[in-house]
PDB file of C-alpha atoms in Angstrom:
ATOM      1  CA  SER M 319       1.183 -10.373  -3.363  1.00 95.00           C
ATOM      2  CA  ILE M 320      -0.462  -8.043  -5.827  1.00 95.00           C
ATOM      3  CA  VAL M 321       1.417  -4.764  -5.329  1.00 91.00           C
ATOM      4  CA  VAL M 322      -0.912  -1.849  -6.012  1.00 92.00           C
ATOM      5  CA  PRO M 323      -0.372   1.900  -6.473  1.00 87.00           C
ATOM      6  CA  MET M 324      -2.579   3.346  -3.729  1.00 88.00           C
ATOM      7  CA  GLN M 325      -1.777   6.882  -4.897  1.00 87.00           C
ATOM      8  CA  ASP M 326      -4.156   6.060  -7.776  1.00 91.00           C
ATOM      9  CA  PRO M 327      -7.035   3.867  -6.572  1.00 93.00           C
ATOM     10  CA  ASP M 328      -8.365   3.387 -10.125  1.00 95.00           C
ATOM     11  CA  LEU M 329      -5.058   1.851 -11.213  1.00 94.00           C
ATOM     12  CA  ALA M 330      -4.983  -0.223  -8.020  1.00 95.00           C
ATOM     13  CA  ILE M 331      -8.431  -1.613  -8.858  1.00 96.00           C
ATOM     14  CA  GLU M 332      -7.340  -2.345 -12.420  1.00 96.00           C
ATOM     15  CA  GLU M 333      -4.289  -4.256 -11.179  1.00 96.00           C
ATOM     16  CA  ILE M 334      -6.331  -6.275  -8.681  1.00 97.00           C
ATOM     17  CA  GLU M 335      -8.884  -7.175 -11.368  1.00 96.00           C
ATOM     18  CA  ARG M 336      -6.060  -8.217 -13.679  1.00 96.00           C
ATOM     19  CA  ARG M 337      -4.309 -10.483 -11.152  1.00 96.00           C
ATOM     20  CA  ALA M 338      -7.008 -11.729  -8.755  1.00 95.00           C
ATOM     21  CA  GLY M 339      -7.853 -14.798 -10.839  1.00 93.00           C
ATOM     22  CA  ASP M 340      -4.272 -16.056 -10.624  1.00 95.00           C
ATOM     23  CA  ASN M 341      -4.046 -18.298  -7.540  1.00 94.00           C
ATOM     24  CA  ARG M 342      -0.341 -17.511  -7.122  1.00 95.00           C
ATOM     25  CA  PHE M 343      -1.410 -14.174  -5.612  1.00 96.00           C
ATOM     26  CA  VAL M 344      -2.649 -14.530  -2.051  1.00 96.00           C
ATOM     27  CA  SER M 345      -2.803 -10.916  -0.832  1.00 96.00           C
ATOM     28  CA  ILE M 346      -2.789  -7.275  -1.873  1.00 96.00           C
ATOM     29  CA  LEU M 347       0.302  -5.355  -0.764  1.00 93.00           C
ATOM     30  CA  VAL M 348       0.221  -1.636   0.056  1.00 90.00           C
ATOM     31  CA  LEU M 349       2.662   0.705   1.755  1.00 83.00           C
ATOM     32  CA  ALA M 350       1.883   1.838   5.294  1.00 78.00           C
ATOM     33  CA  GLN M 351       2.696   5.477   4.739  1.00 73.00           C
ATOM     34  CA  GLY M 352       1.747   7.017   1.450  1.00 72.00           C
ATOM     35  CA  GLU M 353       0.714  10.542   0.652  1.00 75.00           C
ATOM     36  CA  THR M 354      -2.764   9.885   2.111  1.00 79.00           C
ATOM     37  CA  LEU M 355      -3.846   7.865   5.152  1.00 82.00           C
ATOM     38  CA  LEU M 356      -5.143   4.388   4.273  1.00 85.00           C
ATOM     39  CA  GLY M 357      -8.466   4.932   6.016  1.00 88.00           C
ATOM     40  CA  ARG M 358      -9.602   7.638   3.590  1.00 91.00           C
ATOM     41  CA  ARG M 359     -12.887   7.041   1.800  1.00 94.00           C
ATOM     42  CA  HIS M 360     -11.389   7.154  -1.707  1.00 92.00           C
ATOM     43  CA  PHE M 361      -9.538   3.889  -0.917  1.00 94.00           C
ATOM     44  CA  TRP M 362     -12.722   2.043   0.031  1.00 96.00           C
ATOM     45  CA  PRO M 363     -13.371   0.707  -3.502  1.00 96.00           C
ATOM     46  CA  VAL M 364      -9.963  -1.009  -3.323  1.00 96.00           C
ATOM     47  CA  TYR M 365     -10.921  -2.580   0.005  1.00 96.00           C
ATOM     48  CA  ARG M 366     -14.303  -3.718  -1.325  1.00 96.00           C
ATOM     49  CA  LEU M 367     -12.542  -5.414  -4.235  1.00 96.00           C
ATOM     50  CA  ALA M 368     -10.108  -7.119  -1.844  1.00 96.00           C
ATOM     51  CA  GLU M 369     -13.099  -8.399   0.074  1.00 96.00           C
ATOM     52  CA  LYS M 370     -14.820  -9.555  -3.131  1.00 96.00           C
ATOM     53  CA  TYR M 371     -11.794 -11.669  -4.103  1.00 96.00           C
ATOM     54  CA  ARG M 372     -11.150 -12.718  -0.486  1.00 96.00           C
ATOM     55  CA  LEU M 373      -7.612 -11.322  -0.616  1.00 97.00           C
ATOM     56  CA  PRO M 374      -6.207  -9.959   2.647  1.00 96.00           C
ATOM     57  CA  LEU M 375      -4.609  -6.526   2.616  1.00 94.00           C
ATOM     58  CA  ALA M 376      -0.944  -6.773   3.554  1.00 92.00           C
ATOM     59  CA  ILE M 377       0.432  -3.477   4.813  1.00 89.00           C
ATOM     60  CA  HIS M 378       4.197  -3.129   4.409  1.00 83.00           C
ATOM     61  CA  ALA M 379       6.090  -0.783   6.703  1.00 75.00           C
ATOM     62  CA  GLY M 380       7.311   1.147   3.674  1.00 65.00           C
ATOM     63  CA  THR M 381       6.663   4.667   2.501  1.00 63.00           C
ATOM     64  CA  GLN M 382       6.329   6.854  -0.541  1.00 60.00           C
ATOM     65  CA  TYR M 383       8.311   9.633   1.107  1.00 60.00           C
ATOM     66  CA  ARG M 384       9.440  12.385  -1.192  1.00 60.00           C
ATOM     67  CA  GLN M 385      10.667  14.424   1.744  1.00 63.00           C
ATOM     68  CA  ALA M 386      12.561  13.367   4.847  1.00 63.00           C
ATOM     69  CA  PRO M 387      10.276  11.450   7.239  1.00 60.00           C
ATOM     70  CA  SER M 388      11.349  13.398  10.308  1.00 65.00           C
ATOM     71  CA  SER M 389      12.824  16.720  11.344  1.00 66.00           C
ATOM     72  CA  ALA M 390      16.137  14.881  11.830  1.00 69.00           C
ATOM     73  CA  GLY M 391      16.321  14.190   8.079  1.00 68.00           C
ATOM     74  CA  TRP M 392      16.734  10.935   6.222  1.00 66.00           C
ATOM     75  CA  PRO M 393      17.680   7.825   8.229  1.00 66.00           C
ATOM     76  CA  SER M 394      21.154   6.518   7.583  1.00 66.00           C
ATOM     77  CA  HIS M 395      20.555   2.952   8.797  1.00 62.00           C
ATOM     78  CA  ARG M 396      17.737   0.467   8.326  1.00 60.00           C
ATOM     79  CA  TYR M 397      17.065   0.407  12.068  1.00 58.00           C
ATOM     80  CA  GLU M 398      16.535   4.171  12.091  1.00 58.00           C
ATOM     81  CA  TYR M 399      14.175   3.912   9.148  1.00 56.00           C
ATOM     82  CA  TYR M 400      11.921   1.409  10.888  1.00 56.00           C
ATOM     83  CA  PHE M 401      12.136   3.290  14.171  1.00 57.00           C
ATOM     84  CA  VAL M 402      10.861   6.445  12.438  1.00 52.00           C
ATOM     85  CA  GLU M 403       8.028   4.376  10.903  1.00 50.00           C
ATOM     86  CA  ALA M 404       6.713   3.206  14.273  1.00 47.00           C
TER      87      ALA M 404
END
């Protein structure tokens, strides 16, 4: 997958353009929970480019958390982390 920095859509577009011609890449990978929801309009150019190159968007259940994801604090086990994500 082409891993892109969705916190900066311009850099994400640049990375997609740079890698899309390489047939080893079959999708574009983004994190499920960043600082902004993935449906926001400023991400649409990234999605249009994914469509142009016929690359599916793979959404990983990861985050860009800089603060604890819940009022209970940081998870101590992987299971807790994914439970908080759901």
